[in-house]
mmCIF file with all atom_site columns, C-alpha atoms in Angstrom:
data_model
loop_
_atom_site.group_PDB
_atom_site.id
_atom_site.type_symbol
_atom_site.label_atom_id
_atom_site.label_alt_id
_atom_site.label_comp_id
_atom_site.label_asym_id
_atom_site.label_entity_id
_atom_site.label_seq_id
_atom_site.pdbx_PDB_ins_code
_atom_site.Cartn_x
_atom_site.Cartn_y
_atom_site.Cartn_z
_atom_site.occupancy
_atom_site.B_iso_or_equiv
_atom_site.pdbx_formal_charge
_atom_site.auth_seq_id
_atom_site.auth_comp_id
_atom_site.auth_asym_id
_atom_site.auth_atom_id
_atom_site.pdbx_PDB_model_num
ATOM 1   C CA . UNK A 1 1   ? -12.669 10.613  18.497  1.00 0.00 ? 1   UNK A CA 1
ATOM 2   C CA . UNK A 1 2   ? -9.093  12.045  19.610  1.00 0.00 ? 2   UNK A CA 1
ATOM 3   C CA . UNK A 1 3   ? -8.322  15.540  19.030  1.00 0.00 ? 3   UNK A CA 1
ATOM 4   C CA . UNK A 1 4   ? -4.684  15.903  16.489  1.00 0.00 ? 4   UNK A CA 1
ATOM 5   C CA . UNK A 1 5   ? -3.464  17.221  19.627  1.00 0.00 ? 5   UNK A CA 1
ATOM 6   C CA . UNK A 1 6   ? -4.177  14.192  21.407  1.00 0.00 ? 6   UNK A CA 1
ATOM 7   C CA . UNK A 1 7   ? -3.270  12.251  18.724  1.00 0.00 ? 7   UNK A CA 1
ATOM 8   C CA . UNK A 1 8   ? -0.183  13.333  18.499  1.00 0.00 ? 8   UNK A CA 1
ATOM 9   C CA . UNK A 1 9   ? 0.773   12.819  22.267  1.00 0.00 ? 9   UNK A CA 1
ATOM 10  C CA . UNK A 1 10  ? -0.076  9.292   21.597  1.00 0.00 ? 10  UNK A CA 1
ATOM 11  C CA . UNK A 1 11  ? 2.298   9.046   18.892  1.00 0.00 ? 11  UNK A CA 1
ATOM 12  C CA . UNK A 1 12  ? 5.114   10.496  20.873  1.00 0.00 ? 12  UNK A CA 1
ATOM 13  C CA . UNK A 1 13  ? 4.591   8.421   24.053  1.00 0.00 ? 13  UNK A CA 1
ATOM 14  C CA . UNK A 1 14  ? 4.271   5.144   21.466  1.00 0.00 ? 14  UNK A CA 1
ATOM 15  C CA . UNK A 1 15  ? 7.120   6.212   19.610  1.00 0.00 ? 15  UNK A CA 1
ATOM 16  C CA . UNK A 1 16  ? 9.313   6.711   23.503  1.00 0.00 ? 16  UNK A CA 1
ATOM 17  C CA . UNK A 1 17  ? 7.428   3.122   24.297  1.00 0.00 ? 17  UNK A CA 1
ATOM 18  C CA . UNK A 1 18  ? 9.643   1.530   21.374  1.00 0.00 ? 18  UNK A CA 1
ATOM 19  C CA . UNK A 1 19  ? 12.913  0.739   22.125  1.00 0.00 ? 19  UNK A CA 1
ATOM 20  C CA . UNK A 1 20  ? 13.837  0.117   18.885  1.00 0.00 ? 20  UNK A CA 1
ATOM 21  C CA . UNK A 1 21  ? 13.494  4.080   17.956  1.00 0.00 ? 21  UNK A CA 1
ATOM 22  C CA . UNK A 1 22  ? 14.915  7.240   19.109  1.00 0.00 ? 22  UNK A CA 1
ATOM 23  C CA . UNK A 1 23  ? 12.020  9.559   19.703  1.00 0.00 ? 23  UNK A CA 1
ATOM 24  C CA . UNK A 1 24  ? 14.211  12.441  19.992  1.00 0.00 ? 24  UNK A CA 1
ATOM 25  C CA . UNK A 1 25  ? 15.147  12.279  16.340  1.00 0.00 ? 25  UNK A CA 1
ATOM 26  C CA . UNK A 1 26  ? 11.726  12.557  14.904  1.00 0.00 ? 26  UNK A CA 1
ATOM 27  C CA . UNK A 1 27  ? 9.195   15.318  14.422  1.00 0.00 ? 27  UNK A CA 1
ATOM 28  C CA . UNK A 1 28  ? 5.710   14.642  14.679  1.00 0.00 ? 28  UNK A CA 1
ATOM 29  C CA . UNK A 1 29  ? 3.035   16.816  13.187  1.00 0.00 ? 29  UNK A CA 1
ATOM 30  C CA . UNK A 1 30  ? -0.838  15.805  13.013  1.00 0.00 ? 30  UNK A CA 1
ATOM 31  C CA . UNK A 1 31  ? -3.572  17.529  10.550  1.00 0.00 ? 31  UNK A CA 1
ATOM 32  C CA . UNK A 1 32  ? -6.903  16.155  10.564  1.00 0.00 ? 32  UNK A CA 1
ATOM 33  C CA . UNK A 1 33  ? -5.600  12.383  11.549  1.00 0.00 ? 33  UNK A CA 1
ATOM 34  C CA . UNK A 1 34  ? -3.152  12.441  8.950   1.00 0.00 ? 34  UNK A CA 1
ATOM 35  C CA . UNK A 1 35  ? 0.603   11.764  11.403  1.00 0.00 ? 35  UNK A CA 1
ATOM 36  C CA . UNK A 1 36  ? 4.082   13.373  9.408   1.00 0.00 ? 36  UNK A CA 1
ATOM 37  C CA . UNK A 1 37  ? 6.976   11.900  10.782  1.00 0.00 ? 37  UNK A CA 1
ATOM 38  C CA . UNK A 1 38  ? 10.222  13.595  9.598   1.00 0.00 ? 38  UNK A CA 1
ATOM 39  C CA . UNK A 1 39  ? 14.001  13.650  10.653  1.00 0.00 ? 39  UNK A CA 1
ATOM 40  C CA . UNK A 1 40  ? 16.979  11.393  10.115  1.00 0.00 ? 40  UNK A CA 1
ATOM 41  C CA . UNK A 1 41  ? 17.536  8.102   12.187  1.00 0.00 ? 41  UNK A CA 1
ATOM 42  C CA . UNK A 1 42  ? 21.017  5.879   12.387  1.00 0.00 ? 42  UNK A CA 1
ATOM 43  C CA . UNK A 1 43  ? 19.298  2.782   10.192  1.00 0.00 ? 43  UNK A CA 1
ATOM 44  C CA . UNK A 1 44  ? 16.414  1.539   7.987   1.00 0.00 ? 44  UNK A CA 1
ATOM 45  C CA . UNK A 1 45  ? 15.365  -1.219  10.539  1.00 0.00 ? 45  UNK A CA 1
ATOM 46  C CA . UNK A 1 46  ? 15.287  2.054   12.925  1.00 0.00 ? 46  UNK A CA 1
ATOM 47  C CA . UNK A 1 47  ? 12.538  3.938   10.346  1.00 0.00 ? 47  UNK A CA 1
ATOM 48  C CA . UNK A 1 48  ? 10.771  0.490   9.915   1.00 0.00 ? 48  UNK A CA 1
ATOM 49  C CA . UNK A 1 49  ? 10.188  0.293   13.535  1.00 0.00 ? 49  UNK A CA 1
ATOM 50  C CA . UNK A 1 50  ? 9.236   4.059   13.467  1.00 0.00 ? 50  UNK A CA 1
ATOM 51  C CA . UNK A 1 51  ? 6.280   3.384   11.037  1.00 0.00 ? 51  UNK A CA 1
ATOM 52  C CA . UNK A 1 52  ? 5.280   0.259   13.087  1.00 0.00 ? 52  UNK A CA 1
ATOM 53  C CA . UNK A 1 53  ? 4.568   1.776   16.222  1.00 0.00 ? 53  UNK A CA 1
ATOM 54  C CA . UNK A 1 54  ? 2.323   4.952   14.902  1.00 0.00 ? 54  UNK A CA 1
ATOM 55  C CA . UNK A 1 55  ? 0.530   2.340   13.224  1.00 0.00 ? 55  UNK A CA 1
ATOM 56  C CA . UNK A 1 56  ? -0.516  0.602   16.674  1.00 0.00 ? 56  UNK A CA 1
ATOM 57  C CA . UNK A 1 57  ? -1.566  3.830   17.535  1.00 0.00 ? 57  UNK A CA 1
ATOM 58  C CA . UNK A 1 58  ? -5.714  3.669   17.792  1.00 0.00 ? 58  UNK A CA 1
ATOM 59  C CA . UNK A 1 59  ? -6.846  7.048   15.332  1.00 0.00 ? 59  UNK A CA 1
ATOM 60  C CA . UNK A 1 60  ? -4.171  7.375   13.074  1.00 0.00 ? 60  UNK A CA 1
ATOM 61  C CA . UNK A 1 61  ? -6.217  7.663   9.662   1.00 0.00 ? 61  UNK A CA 1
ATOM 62  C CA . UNK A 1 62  ? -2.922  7.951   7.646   1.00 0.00 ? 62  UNK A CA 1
ATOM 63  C CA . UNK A 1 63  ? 1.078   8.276   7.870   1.00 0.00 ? 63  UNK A CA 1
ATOM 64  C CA . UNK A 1 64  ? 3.412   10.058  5.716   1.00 0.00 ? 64  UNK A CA 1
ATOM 65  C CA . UNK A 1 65  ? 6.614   9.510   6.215   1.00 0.00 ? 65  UNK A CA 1
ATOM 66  C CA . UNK A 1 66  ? 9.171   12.092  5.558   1.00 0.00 ? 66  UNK A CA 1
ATOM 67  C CA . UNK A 1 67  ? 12.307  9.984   7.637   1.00 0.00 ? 67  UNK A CA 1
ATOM 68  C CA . UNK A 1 68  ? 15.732  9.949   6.484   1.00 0.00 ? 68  UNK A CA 1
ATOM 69  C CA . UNK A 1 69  ? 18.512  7.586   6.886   1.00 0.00 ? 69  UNK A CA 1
ATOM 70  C CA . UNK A 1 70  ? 21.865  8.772   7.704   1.00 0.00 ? 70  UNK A CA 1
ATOM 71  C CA . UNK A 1 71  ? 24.201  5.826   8.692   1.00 0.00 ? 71  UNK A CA 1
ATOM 72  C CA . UNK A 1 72  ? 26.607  6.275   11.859  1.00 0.00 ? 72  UNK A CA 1
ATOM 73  C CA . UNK A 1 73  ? 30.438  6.257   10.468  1.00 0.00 ? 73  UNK A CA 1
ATOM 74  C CA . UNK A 1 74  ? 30.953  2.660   12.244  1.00 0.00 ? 74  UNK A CA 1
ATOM 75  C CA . UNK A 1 75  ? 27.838  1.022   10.374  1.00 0.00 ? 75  UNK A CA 1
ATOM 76  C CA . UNK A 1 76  ? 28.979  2.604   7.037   1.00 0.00 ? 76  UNK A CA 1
ATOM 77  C CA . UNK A 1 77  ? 30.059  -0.944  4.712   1.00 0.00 ? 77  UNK A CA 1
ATOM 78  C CA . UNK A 1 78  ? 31.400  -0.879  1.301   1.00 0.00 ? 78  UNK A CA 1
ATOM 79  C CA . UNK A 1 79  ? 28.576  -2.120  -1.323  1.00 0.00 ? 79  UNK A CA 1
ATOM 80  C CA . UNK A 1 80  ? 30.727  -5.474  -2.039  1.00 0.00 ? 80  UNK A CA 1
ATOM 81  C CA . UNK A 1 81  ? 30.371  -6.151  1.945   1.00 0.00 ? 81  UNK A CA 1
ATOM 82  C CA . UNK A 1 82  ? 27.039  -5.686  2.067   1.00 0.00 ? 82  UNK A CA 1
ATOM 83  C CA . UNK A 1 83  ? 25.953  -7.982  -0.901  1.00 0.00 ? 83  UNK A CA 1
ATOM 84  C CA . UNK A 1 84  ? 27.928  -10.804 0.187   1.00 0.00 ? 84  UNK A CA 1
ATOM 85  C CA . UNK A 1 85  ? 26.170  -10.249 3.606   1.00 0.00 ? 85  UNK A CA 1
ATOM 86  C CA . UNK A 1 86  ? 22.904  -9.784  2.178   1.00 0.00 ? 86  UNK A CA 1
ATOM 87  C CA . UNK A 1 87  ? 23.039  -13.374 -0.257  1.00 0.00 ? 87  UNK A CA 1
ATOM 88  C CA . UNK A 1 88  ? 24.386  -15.267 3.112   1.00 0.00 ? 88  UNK A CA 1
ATOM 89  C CA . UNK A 1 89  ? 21.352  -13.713 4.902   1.00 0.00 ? 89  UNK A CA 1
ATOM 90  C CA . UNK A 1 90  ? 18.632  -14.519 2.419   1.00 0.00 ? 90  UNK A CA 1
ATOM 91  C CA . UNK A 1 91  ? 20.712  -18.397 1.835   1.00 0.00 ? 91  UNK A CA 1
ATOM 92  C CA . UNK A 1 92  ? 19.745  -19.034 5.747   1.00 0.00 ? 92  UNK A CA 1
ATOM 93  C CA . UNK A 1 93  ? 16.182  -17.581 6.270   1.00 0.00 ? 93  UNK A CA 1
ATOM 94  C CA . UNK A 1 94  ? 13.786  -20.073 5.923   1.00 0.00 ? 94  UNK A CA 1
ATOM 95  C CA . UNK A 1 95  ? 11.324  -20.381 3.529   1.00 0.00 ? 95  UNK A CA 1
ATOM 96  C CA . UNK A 1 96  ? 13.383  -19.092 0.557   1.00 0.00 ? 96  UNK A CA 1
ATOM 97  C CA . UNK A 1 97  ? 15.620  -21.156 -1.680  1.00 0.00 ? 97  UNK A CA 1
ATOM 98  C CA . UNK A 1 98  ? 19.402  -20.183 -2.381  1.00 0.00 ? 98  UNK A CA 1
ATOM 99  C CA . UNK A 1 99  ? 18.805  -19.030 -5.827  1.00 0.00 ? 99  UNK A CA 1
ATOM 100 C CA . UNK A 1 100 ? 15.505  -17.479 -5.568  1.00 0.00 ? 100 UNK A CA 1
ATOM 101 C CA . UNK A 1 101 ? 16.364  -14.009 -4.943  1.00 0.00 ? 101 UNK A CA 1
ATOM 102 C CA . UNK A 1 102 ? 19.070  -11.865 -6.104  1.00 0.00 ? 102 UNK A CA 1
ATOM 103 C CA . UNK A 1 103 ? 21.070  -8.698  -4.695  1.00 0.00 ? 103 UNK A CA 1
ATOM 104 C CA . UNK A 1 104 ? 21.903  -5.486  -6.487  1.00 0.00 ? 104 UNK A CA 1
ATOM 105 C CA . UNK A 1 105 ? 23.456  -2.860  -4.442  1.00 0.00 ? 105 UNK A CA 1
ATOM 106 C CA . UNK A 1 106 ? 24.360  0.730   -5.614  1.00 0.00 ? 106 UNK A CA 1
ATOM 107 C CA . UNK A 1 107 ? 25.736  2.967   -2.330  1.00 0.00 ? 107 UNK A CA 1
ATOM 108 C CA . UNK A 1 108 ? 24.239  1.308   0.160   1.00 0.00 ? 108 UNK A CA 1
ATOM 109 C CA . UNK A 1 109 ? 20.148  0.790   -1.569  1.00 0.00 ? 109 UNK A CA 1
ATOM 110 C CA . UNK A 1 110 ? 19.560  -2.824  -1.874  1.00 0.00 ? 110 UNK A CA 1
ATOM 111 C CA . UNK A 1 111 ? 17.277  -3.451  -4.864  1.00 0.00 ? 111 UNK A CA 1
ATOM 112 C CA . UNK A 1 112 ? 15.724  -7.402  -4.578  1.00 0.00 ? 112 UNK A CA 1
ATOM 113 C CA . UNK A 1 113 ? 14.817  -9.303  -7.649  1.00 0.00 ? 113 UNK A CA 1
ATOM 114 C CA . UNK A 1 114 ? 13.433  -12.661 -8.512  1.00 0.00 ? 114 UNK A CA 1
ATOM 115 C CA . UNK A 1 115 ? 10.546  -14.688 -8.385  1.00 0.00 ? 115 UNK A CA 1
ATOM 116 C CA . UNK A 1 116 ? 9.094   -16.985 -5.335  1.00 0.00 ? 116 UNK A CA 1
ATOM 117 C CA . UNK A 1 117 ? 5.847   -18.992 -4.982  1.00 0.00 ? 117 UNK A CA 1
ATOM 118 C CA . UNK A 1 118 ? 4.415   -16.488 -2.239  1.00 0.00 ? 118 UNK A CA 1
ATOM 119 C CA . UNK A 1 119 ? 3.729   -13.250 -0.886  1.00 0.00 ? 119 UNK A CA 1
ATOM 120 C CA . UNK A 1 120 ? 5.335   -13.603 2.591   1.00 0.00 ? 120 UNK A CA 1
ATOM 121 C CA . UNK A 1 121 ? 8.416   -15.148 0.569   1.00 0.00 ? 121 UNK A CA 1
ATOM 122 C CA . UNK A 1 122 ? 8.632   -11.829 -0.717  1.00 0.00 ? 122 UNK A CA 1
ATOM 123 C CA . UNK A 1 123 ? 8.092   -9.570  2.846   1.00 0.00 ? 123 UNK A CA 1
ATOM 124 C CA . UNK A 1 124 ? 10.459  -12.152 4.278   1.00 0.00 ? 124 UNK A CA 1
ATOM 125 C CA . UNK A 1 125 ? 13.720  -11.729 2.154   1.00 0.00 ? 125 UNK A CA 1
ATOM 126 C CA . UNK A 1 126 ? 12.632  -7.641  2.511   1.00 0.00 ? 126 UNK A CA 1
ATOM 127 C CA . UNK A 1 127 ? 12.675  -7.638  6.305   1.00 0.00 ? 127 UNK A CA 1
ATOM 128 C CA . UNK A 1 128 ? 15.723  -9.568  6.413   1.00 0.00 ? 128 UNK A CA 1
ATOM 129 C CA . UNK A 1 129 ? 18.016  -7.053  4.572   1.00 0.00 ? 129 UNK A CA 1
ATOM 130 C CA . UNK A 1 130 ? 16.291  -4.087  6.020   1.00 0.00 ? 130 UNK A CA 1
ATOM 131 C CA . UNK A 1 131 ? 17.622  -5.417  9.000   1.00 0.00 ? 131 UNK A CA 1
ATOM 132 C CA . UNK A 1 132 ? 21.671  -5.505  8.083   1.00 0.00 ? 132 UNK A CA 1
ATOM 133 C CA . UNK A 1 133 ? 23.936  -2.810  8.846   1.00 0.00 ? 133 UNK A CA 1
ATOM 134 C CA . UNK A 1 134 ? 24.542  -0.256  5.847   1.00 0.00 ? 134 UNK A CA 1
ATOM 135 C CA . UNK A 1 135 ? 21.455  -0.539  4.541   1.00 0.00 ? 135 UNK A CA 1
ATOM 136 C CA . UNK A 1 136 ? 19.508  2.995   3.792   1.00 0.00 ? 136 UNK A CA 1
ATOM 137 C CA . UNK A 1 137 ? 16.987  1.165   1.478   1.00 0.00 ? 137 UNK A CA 1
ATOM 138 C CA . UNK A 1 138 ? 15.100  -1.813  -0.101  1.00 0.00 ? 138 UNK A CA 1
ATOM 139 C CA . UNK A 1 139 ? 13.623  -1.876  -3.149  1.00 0.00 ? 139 UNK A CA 1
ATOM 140 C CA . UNK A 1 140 ? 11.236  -4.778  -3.570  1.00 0.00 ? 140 UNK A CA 1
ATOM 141 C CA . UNK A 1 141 ? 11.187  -6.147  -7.686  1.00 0.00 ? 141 UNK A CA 1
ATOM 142 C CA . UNK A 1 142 ? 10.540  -9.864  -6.634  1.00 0.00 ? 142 UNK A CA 1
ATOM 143 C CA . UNK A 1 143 ? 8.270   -11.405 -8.780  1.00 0.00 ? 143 UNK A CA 1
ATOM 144 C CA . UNK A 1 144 ? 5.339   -13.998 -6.950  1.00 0.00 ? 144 UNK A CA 1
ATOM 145 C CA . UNK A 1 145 ? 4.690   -16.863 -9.567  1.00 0.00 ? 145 UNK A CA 1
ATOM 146 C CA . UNK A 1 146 ? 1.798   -18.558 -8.064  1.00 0.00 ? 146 UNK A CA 1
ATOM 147 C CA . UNK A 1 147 ? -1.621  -18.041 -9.529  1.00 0.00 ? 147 UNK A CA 1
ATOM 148 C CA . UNK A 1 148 ? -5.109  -18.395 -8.117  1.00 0.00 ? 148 UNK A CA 1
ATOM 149 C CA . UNK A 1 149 ? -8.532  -17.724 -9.413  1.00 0.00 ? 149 UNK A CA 1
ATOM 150 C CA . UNK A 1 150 ? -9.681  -14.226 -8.464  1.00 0.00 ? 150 UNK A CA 1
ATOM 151 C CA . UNK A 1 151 ? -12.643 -15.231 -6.935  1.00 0.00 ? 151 UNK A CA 1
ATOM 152 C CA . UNK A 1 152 ? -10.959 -17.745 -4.889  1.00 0.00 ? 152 UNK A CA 1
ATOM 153 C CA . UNK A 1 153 ? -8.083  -15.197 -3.715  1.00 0.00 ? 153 UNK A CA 1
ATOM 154 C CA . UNK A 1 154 ? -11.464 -12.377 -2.716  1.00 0.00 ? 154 UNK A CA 1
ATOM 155 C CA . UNK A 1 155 ? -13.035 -15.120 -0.685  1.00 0.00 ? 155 UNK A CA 1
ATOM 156 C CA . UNK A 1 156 ? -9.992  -15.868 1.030   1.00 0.00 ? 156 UNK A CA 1
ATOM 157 C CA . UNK A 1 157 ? -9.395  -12.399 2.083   1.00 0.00 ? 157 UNK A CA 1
ATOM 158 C CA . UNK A 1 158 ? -12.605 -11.455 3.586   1.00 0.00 ? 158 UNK A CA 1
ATOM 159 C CA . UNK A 1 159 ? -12.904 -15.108 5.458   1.00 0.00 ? 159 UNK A CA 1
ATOM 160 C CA . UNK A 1 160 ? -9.314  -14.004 7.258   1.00 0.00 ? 160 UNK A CA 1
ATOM 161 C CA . UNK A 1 161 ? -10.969 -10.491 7.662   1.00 0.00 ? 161 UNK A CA 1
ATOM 162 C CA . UNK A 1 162 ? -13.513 -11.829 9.768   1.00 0.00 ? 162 UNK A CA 1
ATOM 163 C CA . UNK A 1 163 ? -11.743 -14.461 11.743  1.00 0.00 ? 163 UNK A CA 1
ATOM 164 C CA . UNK A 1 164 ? -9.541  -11.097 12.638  1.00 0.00 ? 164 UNK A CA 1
ATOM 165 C CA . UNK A 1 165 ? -12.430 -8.214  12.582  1.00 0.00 ? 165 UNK A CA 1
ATOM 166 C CA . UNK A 1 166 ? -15.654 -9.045  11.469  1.00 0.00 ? 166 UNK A CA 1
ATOM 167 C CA . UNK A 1 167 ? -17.101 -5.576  11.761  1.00 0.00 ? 167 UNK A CA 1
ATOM 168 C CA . UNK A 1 168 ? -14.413 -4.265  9.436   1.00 0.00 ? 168 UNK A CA 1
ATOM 169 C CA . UNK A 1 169 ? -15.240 -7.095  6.864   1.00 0.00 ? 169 UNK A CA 1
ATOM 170 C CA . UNK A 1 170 ? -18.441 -5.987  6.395   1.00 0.00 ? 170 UNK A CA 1
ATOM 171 C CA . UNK A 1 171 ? -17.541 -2.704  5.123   1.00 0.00 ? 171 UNK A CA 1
ATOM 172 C CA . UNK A 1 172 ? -14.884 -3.629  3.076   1.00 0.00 ? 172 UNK A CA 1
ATOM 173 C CA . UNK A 1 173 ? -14.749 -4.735  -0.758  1.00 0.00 ? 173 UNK A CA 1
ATOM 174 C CA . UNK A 1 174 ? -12.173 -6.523  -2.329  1.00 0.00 ? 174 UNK A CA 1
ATOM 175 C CA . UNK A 1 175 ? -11.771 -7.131  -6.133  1.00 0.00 ? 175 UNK A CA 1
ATOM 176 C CA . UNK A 1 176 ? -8.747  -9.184  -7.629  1.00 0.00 ? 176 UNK A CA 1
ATOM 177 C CA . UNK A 1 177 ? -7.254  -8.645  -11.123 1.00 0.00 ? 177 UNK A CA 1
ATOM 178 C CA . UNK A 1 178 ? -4.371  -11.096 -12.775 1.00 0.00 ? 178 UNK A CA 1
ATOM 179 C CA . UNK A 1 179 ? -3.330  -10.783 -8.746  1.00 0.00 ? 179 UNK A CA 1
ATOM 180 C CA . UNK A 1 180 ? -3.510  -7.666  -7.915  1.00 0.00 ? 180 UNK A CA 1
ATOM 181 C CA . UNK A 1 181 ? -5.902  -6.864  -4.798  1.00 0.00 ? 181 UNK A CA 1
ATOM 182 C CA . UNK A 1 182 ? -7.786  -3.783  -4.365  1.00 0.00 ? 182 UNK A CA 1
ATOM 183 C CA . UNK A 1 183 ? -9.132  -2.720  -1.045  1.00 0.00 ? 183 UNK A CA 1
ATOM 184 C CA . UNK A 1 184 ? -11.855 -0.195  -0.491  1.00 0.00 ? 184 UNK A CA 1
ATOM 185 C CA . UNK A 1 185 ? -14.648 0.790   1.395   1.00 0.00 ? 185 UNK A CA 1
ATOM 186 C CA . UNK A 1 186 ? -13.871 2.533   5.104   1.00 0.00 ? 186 UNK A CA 1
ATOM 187 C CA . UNK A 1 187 ? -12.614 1.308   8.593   1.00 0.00 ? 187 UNK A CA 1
ATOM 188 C CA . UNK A 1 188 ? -12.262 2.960   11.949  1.00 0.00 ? 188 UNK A CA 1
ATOM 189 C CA . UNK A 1 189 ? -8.786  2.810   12.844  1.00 0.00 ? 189 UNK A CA 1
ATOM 190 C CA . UNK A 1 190 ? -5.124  2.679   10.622  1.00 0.00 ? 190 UNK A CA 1
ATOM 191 C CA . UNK A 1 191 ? -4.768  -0.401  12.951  1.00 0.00 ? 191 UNK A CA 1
ATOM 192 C CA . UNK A 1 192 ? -7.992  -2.091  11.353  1.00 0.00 ? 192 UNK A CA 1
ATOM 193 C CA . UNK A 1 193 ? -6.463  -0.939  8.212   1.00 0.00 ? 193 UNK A CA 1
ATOM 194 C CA . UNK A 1 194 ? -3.359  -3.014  9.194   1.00 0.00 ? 194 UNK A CA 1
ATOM 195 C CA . UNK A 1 195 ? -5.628  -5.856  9.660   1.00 0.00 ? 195 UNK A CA 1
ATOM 196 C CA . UNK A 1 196 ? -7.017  -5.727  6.034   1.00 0.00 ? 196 UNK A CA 1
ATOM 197 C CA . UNK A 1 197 ? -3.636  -5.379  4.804   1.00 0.00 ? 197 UNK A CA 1
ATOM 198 C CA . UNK A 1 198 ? -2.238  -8.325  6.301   1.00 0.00 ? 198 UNK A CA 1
ATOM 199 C CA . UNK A 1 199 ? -5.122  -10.762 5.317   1.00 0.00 ? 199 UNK A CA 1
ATOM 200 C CA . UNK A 1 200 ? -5.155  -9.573  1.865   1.00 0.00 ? 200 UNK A CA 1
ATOM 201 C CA . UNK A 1 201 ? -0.932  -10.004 1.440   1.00 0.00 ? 201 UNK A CA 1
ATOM 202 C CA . UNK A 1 202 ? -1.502  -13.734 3.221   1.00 0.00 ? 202 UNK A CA 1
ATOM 203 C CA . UNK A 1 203 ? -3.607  -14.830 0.502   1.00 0.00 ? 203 UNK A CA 1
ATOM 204 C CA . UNK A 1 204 ? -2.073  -17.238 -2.191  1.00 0.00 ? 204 UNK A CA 1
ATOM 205 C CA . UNK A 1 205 ? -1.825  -16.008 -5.421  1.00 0.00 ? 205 UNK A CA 1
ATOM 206 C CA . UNK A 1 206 ? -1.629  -12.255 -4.711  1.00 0.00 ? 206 UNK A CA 1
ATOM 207 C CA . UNK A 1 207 ? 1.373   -10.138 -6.187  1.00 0.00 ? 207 UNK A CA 1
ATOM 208 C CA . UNK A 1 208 ? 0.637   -6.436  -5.057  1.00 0.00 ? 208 UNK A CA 1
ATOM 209 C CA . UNK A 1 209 ? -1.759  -4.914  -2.806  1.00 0.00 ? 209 UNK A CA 1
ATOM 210 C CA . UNK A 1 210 ? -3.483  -1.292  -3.862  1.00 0.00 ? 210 UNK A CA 1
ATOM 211 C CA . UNK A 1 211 ? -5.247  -0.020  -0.563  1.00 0.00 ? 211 UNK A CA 1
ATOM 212 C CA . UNK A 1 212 ? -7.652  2.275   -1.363  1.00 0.00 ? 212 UNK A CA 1
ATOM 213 C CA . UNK A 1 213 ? -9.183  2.045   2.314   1.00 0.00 ? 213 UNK A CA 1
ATOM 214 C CA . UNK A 1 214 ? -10.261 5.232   4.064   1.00 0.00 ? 214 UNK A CA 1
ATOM 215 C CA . UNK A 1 215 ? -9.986  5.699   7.716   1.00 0.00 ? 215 UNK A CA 1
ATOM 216 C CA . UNK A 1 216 ? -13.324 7.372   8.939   1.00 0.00 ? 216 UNK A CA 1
#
């Protein structure tokens, strides 16, 4: 098991690794595998790719992150520019129709609403805004209509947990209310709790995700 010293040299050097991210702008404390990350970066797609690469860091039992955005002068846009550039985004990613999502936008925070017949409709039309200049934050209220029996949406979950790591689908319990998954039990790594993550967002039918996964 790494030492939080260790730990966090591993979260620096991943964290320098990315090239999406400037290291220099973030603190990194570790307590007990628990990694802070604080400071201010230039974008949200900068953050998103901040929390990414701690959480390909083997040891990491949890992240808090503490990251501000504070937008460069040439990447600030008016709130009118950046909804019309948001709708022409979403109106070209595949996977979602034109209408299915719509665009608030109050001083550069994007809030999403709507309703579409999967999950990864949802993380899709996310990750696409996070990604336009301006942007200092998305707010995810998109509805997913399509329904599954709960039984059908648990057995779904821990057969993709075990095609991906069948040692951490053993130890792992997954119960499904009117779509909403809850995770618990204990894995060995944030990465495996990635993993469980993942599967359980894949699944049809699911609308939120409560991970209640410890990291031993």
């Amino acid at each position: 098991m790494k030492t939080d010293l260790q730990l966090k040299h591993d979260v620096e050097a991943e964290l320098e690794w990315e090239p999406a991210v400037t290291a220099s702008c973030i603190g990194v404390e570790v307590k007990d595998g628990v990694v802070t990350l604080a400071g201010h970066l230039s974008s949200l797609g900068e953050k998103i790719a901040a929390e990414q690469s701690v959480r390909r860091v083997g040891g990491v039992r949890a992240l808090v992150v503490e990251l501000g955005v504070r937008l460069p002068g040439e990447d600030v846009r008016t709130d009118e520019d950046i909804a019309h550039s948001a709708r022409s985004v979403l109106r070209w990613t595949a996977g979602l129709s034109a209408d299915a999502v719509q665009v608030l936008v109050e001083h550069g925070h994007v809030t999403l609403r709507g309703a579409v017949d999967w999950p990864w409709q949802s993380q899709t039309a996310v990750r696409a805004i996070a990604q336009l200049r301006g942007v200092a934050d998305v707010t995810d209220h998109i509805e997913v209509r399509n329904k599954a029996v709960p039984e059908k949406i648990s057995r779904d979950i821990l057969d993709a947990m075990r095609r991906h790591a069948d040692r951490e689908a053993q130890h792992i319990q997954v119960t499904v209310h009117e779509g909403t998954v809850r995770l618990s039990g204990k894995v060995h790594s944030f990465a495996e709790r990635s993993v469980a993550r993942g599967a359980a967002w894949a699944a049809p039918g699911v609308r939120a995700v409560v991970d209640d996964l410890t990291v031993e």
